[in-house]
mmCIF file of C-alpha atoms in Angstrom:
data_model
loop_
_atom_site.group_PDB
_atom_site.id
_atom_site.type_symbol
_atom_site.label_atom_id
_atom_site.label_comp_id
_atom_site.label_asym_id
_atom_site.label_seq_id
_atom_site.Cartn_x
_atom_site.Cartn_y
_atom_site.Cartn_z
ATOM 1 C CA UNK A 1 0.000 0.000 0.000
ATOM 2 C CA UNK A 2 2.862 2.346 0.766
ATOM 3 C CA UNK A 3 4.482 1.744 -2.634
ATOM 4 C CA UNK A 4 1.173 2.273 -4.441
ATOM 5 C CA UNK A 5 0.682 5.532 -2.583
ATOM 6 C CA UNK A 6 4.264 6.670 -3.140
ATOM 7 C CA UNK A 7 4.060 6.136 -6.911
ATOM 8 C CA UNK A 8 0.417 7.262 -7.171
ATOM 9 C CA UNK A 9 -0.446 3.906 -8.747
ATOM 10 C CA UNK A 10 -3.918 2.380 -8.668
ATOM 11 C CA UNK A 11 -4.570 -1.320 -8.164
ATOM 12 C CA UNK A 12 -7.461 -3.773 -8.038
ATOM 13 C CA UNK A 13 -8.000 -6.017 -5.037
ATOM 14 C CA UNK A 14 -10.218 -9.084 -5.430
ATOM 15 C CA UNK A 15 -10.962 -10.460 -1.970
ATOM 16 C CA UNK A 16 -13.188 -13.196 -0.625
ATOM 17 C CA UNK A 17 -16.238 -12.458 1.488
ATOM 18 C CA UNK A 18 -14.502 -14.106 4.427
ATOM 19 C CA UNK A 19 -11.648 -11.611 4.068
ATOM 20 C CA UNK A 20 -14.043 -8.648 3.889
ATOM 21 C CA UNK A 21 -15.878 -9.836 7.017
ATOM 22 C CA UNK A 22 -12.697 -10.448 9.035
ATOM 23 C CA UNK A 23 -12.458 -7.540 11.489
ATOM 24 C CA UNK A 24 -8.646 -7.878 11.498
ATOM 25 C CA UNK A 25 -8.587 -6.612 7.897
ATOM 26 C CA UNK A 26 -11.053 -3.703 8.251
ATOM 27 C CA UNK A 27 -8.331 -1.057 8.536
ATOM 28 C CA UNK A 28 -6.532 -2.393 5.457
ATOM 29 C CA UNK A 29 -9.760 -2.532 3.428
ATOM 30 C CA UNK A 30 -10.622 1.042 4.413
ATOM 31 C CA UNK A 31 -7.134 2.173 3.398
ATOM 32 C CA UNK A 32 -7.498 0.440 0.025
ATOM 33 C CA UNK A 33 -10.835 2.180 -0.483
ATOM 34 C CA UNK A 34 -9.636 5.603 0.715
ATOM 35 C CA UNK A 35 -6.685 5.482 -1.689
ATOM 36 C CA UNK A 36 -9.123 4.944 -4.563
ATOM 37 C CA UNK A 37 -8.259 1.362 -5.460
ATOM 38 C CA UNK A 38 -10.823 -1.090 -6.833
ATOM 39 C CA UNK A 39 -12.372 -3.544 -4.379
ATOM 40 C CA UNK A 40 -13.917 -6.547 -6.085
ATOM 41 C CA UNK A 41 -15.236 -10.041 -5.405
ATOM 42 C CA UNK A 42 -13.327 -13.314 -5.513
ATOM 43 C CA UNK A 43 -16.152 -15.611 -4.264
ATOM 44 C CA UNK A 44 -17.533 -15.519 -0.770
ATOM 45 C CA UNK A 45 -16.265 -18.917 0.397
ATOM 46 C CA UNK A 46 -13.642 -19.497 -2.345
ATOM 47 C CA UNK A 47 -15.600 -22.383 -3.859
ATOM 48 C CA UNK A 48 -14.221 -24.539 -6.641
ATOM 49 C CA UNK A 49 -16.808 -24.019 -9.380
ATOM 50 C CA UNK A 50 -15.769 -26.721 -11.837
ATOM 51 C CA UNK A 51 -13.753 -29.926 -11.878
ATOM 52 C CA UNK A 52 -9.974 -29.667 -12.318
ATOM 53 C CA UNK A 53 -9.893 -32.497 -14.874
ATOM 54 C CA UNK A 54 -13.301 -32.091 -16.550
ATOM 55 C CA UNK A 55 -13.617 -28.346 -16.755
ATOM 56 C CA UNK A 56 -17.095 -28.565 -18.281
ATOM 57 C CA UNK A 57 -18.339 -30.414 -15.166
ATOM 58 C CA UNK A 58 -19.773 -27.959 -12.639
ATOM 59 C CA UNK A 59 -19.345 -28.522 -8.914
ATOM 60 C CA UNK A 60 -21.933 -25.863 -7.976
ATOM 61 C CA UNK A 61 -25.482 -25.154 -9.031
ATOM 62 C CA UNK A 62 -26.580 -21.801 -10.402
ATOM 63 C CA UNK A 63 -28.310 -21.077 -7.085
ATOM 64 C CA UNK A 64 -25.124 -21.863 -5.117
ATOM 65 C CA UNK A 65 -23.035 -19.723 -7.457
ATOM 66 C CA UNK A 66 -25.414 -16.749 -7.235
ATOM 67 C CA UNK A 67 -25.660 -17.083 -3.445
ATOM 68 C CA UNK A 68 -21.873 -17.238 -3.078
ATOM 69 C CA UNK A 69 -21.091 -14.289 -5.371
ATOM 70 C CA UNK A 70 -24.008 -12.315 -3.940
ATOM 71 C CA UNK A 71 -22.723 -12.802 -0.382
ATOM 72 C CA UNK A 72 -19.265 -11.601 -1.486
ATOM 73 C CA UNK A 73 -20.807 -8.475 -3.038
ATOM 74 C CA UNK A 74 -22.809 -7.758 0.138
ATOM 75 C CA UNK A 75 -19.597 -8.047 2.190
ATOM 76 C CA UNK A 76 -17.952 -5.449 -0.069
ATOM 77 C CA UNK A 77 -20.963 -3.133 0.240
ATOM 78 C CA UNK A 78 -20.634 -3.211 4.049
ATOM 79 C CA UNK A 79 -17.345 -1.357 3.539
ATOM 80 C CA UNK A 80 -19.186 1.494 1.833
ATOM 81 C CA UNK A 81 -18.632 0.423 -1.771
ATOM 82 C CA UNK A 82 -21.718 0.981 -3.931
ATOM 83 C CA UNK A 83 -23.024 -1.999 -5.911
ATOM 84 C CA UNK A 84 -22.944 -0.079 -9.196
ATOM 85 C CA UNK A 85 -19.165 0.259 -8.875
ATOM 86 C CA UNK A 86 -18.591 -3.488 -8.365
ATOM 87 C CA UNK A 87 -18.268 -4.589 -11.972
ATOM 88 C CA UNK A 88 -15.391 -7.050 -12.213
ATOM 89 C CA UNK A 89 -15.009 -10.516 -10.693
ATOM 90 C CA UNK A 90 -12.096 -12.953 -10.533
ATOM 91 C CA UNK A 91 -13.310 -16.515 -9.916
ATOM 92 C CA UNK A 92 -11.750 -18.546 -7.115
ATOM 93 C CA UNK A 93 -8.652 -20.490 -8.095
ATOM 94 C CA UNK A 94 -8.905 -18.522 -11.376
ATOM 95 C CA UNK A 95 -10.715 -21.655 -12.587
ATOM 96 C CA UNK A 96 -14.052 -21.440 -14.404
ATOM 97 C CA UNK A 97 -15.876 -22.429 -17.578
ATOM 98 C CA UNK A 98 -18.294 -20.858 -20.054
ATOM 99 C CA UNK A 99 -21.280 -21.513 -17.774
ATOM 100 C CA UNK A 100 -19.664 -19.584 -14.918
ATOM 101 C CA UNK A 101 -18.899 -16.775 -17.361
ATOM 102 C CA UNK A 102 -22.560 -16.667 -18.462
ATOM 103 C CA UNK A 103 -23.856 -16.721 -14.876
ATOM 104 C CA UNK A 104 -21.470 -13.900 -13.977
ATOM 105 C CA UNK A 105 -22.786 -11.838 -16.883
ATOM 106 C CA UNK A 106 -26.365 -12.469 -15.737
ATOM 107 C CA UNK A 107 -25.375 -10.864 -12.426
ATOM 108 C CA UNK A 108 -24.224 -7.758 -14.336
ATOM 109 C CA UNK A 109 -20.562 -8.541 -13.718
ATOM 110 C CA UNK A 110 -17.572 -9.016 -16.016
ATOM 111 C CA UNK A 111 -15.419 -12.050 -15.281
ATOM 112 C CA UNK A 112 -11.709 -11.232 -15.574
ATOM 113 C CA UNK A 113 -8.625 -13.349 -15.124
ATOM 114 C CA UNK A 114 -4.864 -13.171 -15.402
ATOM 115 C CA UNK A 115 -3.250 -13.361 -18.809
ATOM 116 C CA UNK A 116 -0.490 -15.991 -18.968
ATOM 117 C CA UNK A 117 2.801 -14.705 -20.337
#
């Protein structure tokens, strides 16, 4: 956080709902927010959405997915972040499939991920 502030750089932080709810991290989260960085969701309970070997095989239902992501968003909102500004989502384990992408879009979110290389 000090380096970001020193160089006036902005960053995005994708945290789980458990992290947002942990009182030990409240000061850090408020600092991230006050410095104008993006706070986004990374799943509430860090669920594995699809099988490691059969990526097209889901391990969660649509209801479970929506409940999990929704709980993560609510945890962010409790830190004073407005829902309309929570637009991007990184799935847990950075592991997902086209169904998860579609469900994310239905929730008015854009799924993003790292770019190898």
